[in-house]
Each structure stands twice: as structure tokens, then as C-alpha cells.
Amino acid sequence: MSKRRDSDGIHLTVTGELSIYSVHDLKQELLGALQEAPEVEVHLGGVTELDTAGLQVLYLAKREAVAHGGTLRLVEHSDATREVLDLLHLSPYFGDPVLIPGVAEEAAR
């Protein structure tokens, strides 16, 4: 995971698995980022697996952001994250556009 701060807030880039075996560090990073800045963007393009533990951490972070007047955005969804969010109909909860690579480029033509 990498972290970058700019005038728009904090950007976290997550790679690999977001599973019960790896989400402890993500939880700490997300909650810490939300305390540092009101705007946090989580880049999920490198996520290869998302299980319910990973989803719970993302859900918790979104809830905490909203409760404290901040914003948590999920961007650059990988196939793994899109699949889980679609299966559980959670895209509307997170409120971020979920773009399918290739489709956006086709629509722009």
C-alpha cells in the first residue's frame, strides 16, 4: 500500500489481497488517513481479491468518513472489487462511479 498527500487530500493505493489475512494494516491506514484529512481516495486497481473482511473495512471507513463530515472515495476498481460490489449491490452505498475498463474508452469514441 502506498500513501500520497496533495491539495485534494490523501490518496491510498491498495494492491494485492484485501482479505482476512491482510486487512488489519488497511484498517489502521484508512482510519488514520481519515483523521489526517477530510478527503480520502482509495485506489483499488491493484486489488486481486476482496473478501468480506476487506469489504467490512471499506464499509467501516466509509461510515466513519460520513459520520465525521469527510469523504471516502473508492476509485480505479479492479475486476475483483467490481465483482464483489456488484454481487452484493453495494456500489450505491459507496456512491462512487464504477467504471469498466474499455467501456469508458468505447463510449468516448
PDB file of C-alpha atoms in Angstrom:
ATOM      1  CA  MET A   1       0.000   0.000   0.000  1.00  0.00           C
ATOM      2  CA  SER A   2       1.242   3.460  -0.773  1.00  0.00           C
ATOM      3  CA  LYS A   3       0.095   6.814   0.557  1.00  0.00           C
ATOM      4  CA  ARG A   4       0.311  10.236  -1.054  1.00  0.00           C
ATOM      5  CA  ARG A   5      -0.997  13.574   0.147  1.00  0.00           C
ATOM      6  CA  ASP A   6      -1.832  16.550  -2.061  1.00  0.00           C
ATOM      7  CA  SER A   7      -4.200  19.521  -2.063  1.00  0.00           C
ATOM      8  CA  ASP A   8      -7.150  17.176  -2.712  1.00  0.00           C
ATOM      9  CA  GLY A   9      -6.475  15.079   0.395  1.00  0.00           C
ATOM     10  CA  ILE A  10      -4.924  11.669   0.892  1.00  0.00           C
ATOM     11  CA  HIS A  11      -4.607   9.032  -1.816  1.00  0.00           C
ATOM     12  CA  LEU A  12      -4.088   5.418  -0.750  1.00  0.00           C
ATOM     13  CA  THR A  13      -3.157   2.883  -3.410  1.00  0.00           C
ATOM     14  CA  VAL A  14      -4.011  -0.661  -2.388  1.00  0.00           C
ATOM     15  CA  THR A  15      -2.586  -3.747  -4.095  1.00  0.00           C
ATOM     16  CA  GLY A  16      -2.883  -7.490  -3.608  1.00  0.00           C
ATOM     17  CA  GLU A  17      -5.470  -9.194  -1.454  1.00  0.00           C
ATOM     18  CA  LEU A  18      -7.947  -7.440   0.807  1.00  0.00           C
ATOM     19  CA  SER A  19      -8.721 -10.493   2.866  1.00  0.00           C
ATOM     20  CA  ILE A  20      -8.964 -11.519   6.483  1.00  0.00           C
ATOM     21  CA  TYR A  21      -5.219 -12.155   6.381  1.00  0.00           C
ATOM     22  CA  SER A  22      -4.239  -8.656   5.306  1.00  0.00           C
ATOM     23  CA  VAL A  23      -6.854  -6.068   6.270  1.00  0.00           C
ATOM     24  CA  HIS A  24      -5.540  -5.132   9.711  1.00  0.00           C
ATOM     25  CA  ASP A  25      -2.961  -2.770   8.208  1.00  0.00           C
ATOM     26  CA  LEU A  26      -5.508  -1.356   5.753  1.00  0.00           C
ATOM     27  CA  LYS A  27      -7.915  -0.596   8.587  1.00  0.00           C
ATOM     28  CA  GLN A  28      -5.241   1.314  10.502  1.00  0.00           C
ATOM     29  CA  GLU A  29      -4.155   3.236   7.385  1.00  0.00           C
ATOM     30  CA  LEU A  30      -7.706   4.174   6.393  1.00  0.00           C
ATOM     31  CA  LEU A  31      -8.783   5.316   9.839  1.00  0.00           C
ATOM     32  CA  GLY A  32      -5.521   7.225  10.271  1.00  0.00           C
ATOM     33  CA  ALA A  33      -5.919   8.900   6.879  1.00  0.00           C
ATOM     34  CA  LEU A  34      -9.459   9.978   7.757  1.00  0.00           C
ATOM     35  CA  GLN A  35      -8.115  11.690  10.871  1.00  0.00           C
ATOM     36  CA  GLU A  36      -5.386  13.442   8.863  1.00  0.00           C
ATOM     37  CA  ALA A  37      -7.585  14.784   6.059  1.00  0.00           C
ATOM     38  CA  PRO A  38     -11.314  15.098   5.343  1.00  0.00           C
ATOM     39  CA  GLU A  39     -10.882  13.779   1.787  1.00  0.00           C
ATOM     40  CA  VAL A  40      -9.503  10.269   1.259  1.00  0.00           C
ATOM     41  CA  GLU A  41      -9.353   8.494  -2.075  1.00  0.00           C
ATOM     42  CA  VAL A  42      -8.654   4.755  -2.183  1.00  0.00           C
ATOM     43  CA  HIS A  43      -7.256   3.415  -5.462  1.00  0.00           C
ATOM     44  CA  LEU A  44      -8.319  -0.226  -5.850  1.00  0.00           C
ATOM     45  CA  GLY A  45      -6.962  -1.056  -9.310  1.00  0.00           C
ATOM     46  CA  GLY A  46      -4.307  -3.398  -7.940  1.00  0.00           C
ATOM     47  CA  VAL A  47      -6.609  -5.415  -5.679  1.00  0.00           C
ATOM     48  CA  THR A  48      -6.627  -9.083  -6.687  1.00  0.00           C
ATOM     49  CA  GLU A  49      -9.077 -10.408  -4.090  1.00  0.00           C
ATOM     50  CA  LEU A  50     -11.727  -8.851  -1.864  1.00  0.00           C
ATOM     51  CA  ASP A  51     -13.419 -10.963   0.797  1.00  0.00           C
ATOM     52  CA  THR A  52     -15.957  -9.995   3.452  1.00  0.00           C
ATOM     53  CA  ALA A  53     -13.245  -8.857   5.882  1.00  0.00           C
ATOM     54  CA  GLY A  54     -11.866  -6.462   3.275  1.00  0.00           C
ATOM     55  CA  LEU A  55     -15.342  -5.262   2.450  1.00  0.00           C
ATOM     56  CA  GLN A  56     -16.084  -4.659   6.137  1.00  0.00           C
ATOM     57  CA  VAL A  57     -13.011  -2.437   6.446  1.00  0.00           C
ATOM     58  CA  LEU A  58     -14.036  -0.385   3.401  1.00  0.00           C
ATOM     59  CA  TYR A  59     -17.591  -0.152   4.761  1.00  0.00           C
ATOM     60  CA  LEU A  60     -16.312   0.956   8.185  1.00  0.00           C
ATOM     61  CA  ALA A  61     -14.071   3.607   6.638  1.00  0.00           C
ATOM     62  CA  LYS A  62     -16.945   4.979   4.533  1.00  0.00           C
ATOM     63  CA  ARG A  63     -19.203   5.105   7.593  1.00  0.00           C
ATOM     64  CA  GLU A  64     -16.526   6.870   9.662  1.00  0.00           C
ATOM     65  CA  ALA A  65     -15.860   9.408   6.912  1.00  0.00           C
ATOM     66  CA  VAL A  66     -19.548  10.297   6.617  1.00  0.00           C
ATOM     67  CA  ALA A  67     -20.020  10.421  10.404  1.00  0.00           C
ATOM     68  CA  HIS A  68     -17.229  12.984  10.705  1.00  0.00           C
ATOM     69  CA  GLY A  69     -18.213  15.099   7.694  1.00  0.00           C
ATOM     70  CA  GLY A  70     -15.488  13.723   5.448  1.00  0.00           C
ATOM     71  CA  THR A  71     -15.407  11.894   2.153  1.00  0.00           C
ATOM     72  CA  LEU A  72     -14.043   8.470   1.260  1.00  0.00           C
ATOM     73  CA  ARG A  73     -13.957   7.689  -2.448  1.00  0.00           C
ATOM     74  CA  LEU A  74     -13.175   4.312  -3.997  1.00  0.00           C
ATOM     75  CA  VAL A  75     -11.616   4.706  -7.444  1.00  0.00           C
ATOM     76  CA  GLU A  76      -9.946   2.623 -10.156  1.00  0.00           C
ATOM     77  CA  HIS A  77     -11.849  -0.518  -9.194  1.00  0.00           C
ATOM     78  CA  SER A  78     -10.203  -3.808 -10.151  1.00  0.00           C
ATOM     79  CA  ASP A  79     -12.232  -6.684 -11.567  1.00  0.00           C
ATOM     80  CA  ALA A  80     -12.140  -8.318  -8.121  1.00  0.00           C
ATOM     81  CA  THR A  81     -13.587  -5.270  -6.365  1.00  0.00           C
ATOM     82  CA  ARG A  82     -16.219  -4.623  -9.046  1.00  0.00           C
ATOM     83  CA  GLU A  83     -17.352  -8.241  -8.872  1.00  0.00           C
ATOM     84  CA  VAL A  84     -17.924  -8.150  -5.098  1.00  0.00           C
ATOM     85  CA  LEU A  85     -19.566  -4.706  -5.075  1.00  0.00           C
ATOM     86  CA  ASP A  86     -21.883  -5.747  -7.915  1.00  0.00           C
ATOM     87  CA  LEU A  87     -22.717  -9.120  -6.372  1.00  0.00           C
ATOM     88  CA  LEU A  88     -23.714  -7.521  -3.075  1.00  0.00           C
ATOM     89  CA  HIS A  89     -25.283  -4.417  -4.673  1.00  0.00           C
ATOM     90  CA  LEU A  90     -23.022  -2.138  -2.622  1.00  0.00           C
ATOM     91  CA  SER A  91     -21.915   0.285  -5.334  1.00  0.00           C
ATOM     92  CA  PRO A  92     -24.744   2.698  -4.436  1.00  0.00           C
ATOM     93  CA  TYR A  93     -23.710   2.687  -0.762  1.00  0.00           C
ATOM     94  CA  PHE A  94     -20.185   3.774  -1.600  1.00  0.00           C
ATOM     95  CA  GLY A  95     -21.569   6.237  -4.157  1.00  0.00           C
ATOM     96  CA  ASP A  96     -18.566   6.132  -6.466  1.00  0.00           C
ATOM     97  CA  PRO A  97     -18.815   5.559 -10.200  1.00  0.00           C
ATOM     98  CA  VAL A  98     -17.639   2.050 -11.000  1.00  0.00           C
ATOM     99  CA  LEU A  99     -16.150   2.167 -14.468  1.00  0.00           C
ATOM    100  CA  ILE A 100     -15.461  -0.916 -16.508  1.00  0.00           C
ATOM    101  CA  PRO A 101     -12.124  -0.568 -18.327  1.00  0.00           C
ATOM    102  CA  GLY A 102     -12.585  -0.468 -22.064  1.00  0.00           C
ATOM    103  CA  VAL A 103     -16.246   0.538 -21.899  1.00  0.00           C
ATOM    104  CA  ALA A 104     -15.426   4.121 -20.963  1.00  0.00           C
ATOM    105  CA  GLU A 105     -12.948   4.319 -23.833  1.00  0.00           C
ATOM    106  CA  GLU A 106     -15.515   2.911 -26.278  1.00  0.00           C
ATOM    107  CA  ALA A 107     -18.151   5.405 -25.121  1.00  0.00           C
ATOM    108  CA  ALA A 108     -15.719   8.270 -25.658  1.00  0.00           C
ATOM    109  CA  ARG A 109     -15.238   7.365 -29.333  1.00  0.00           C
TER     110      ARG A 109
END
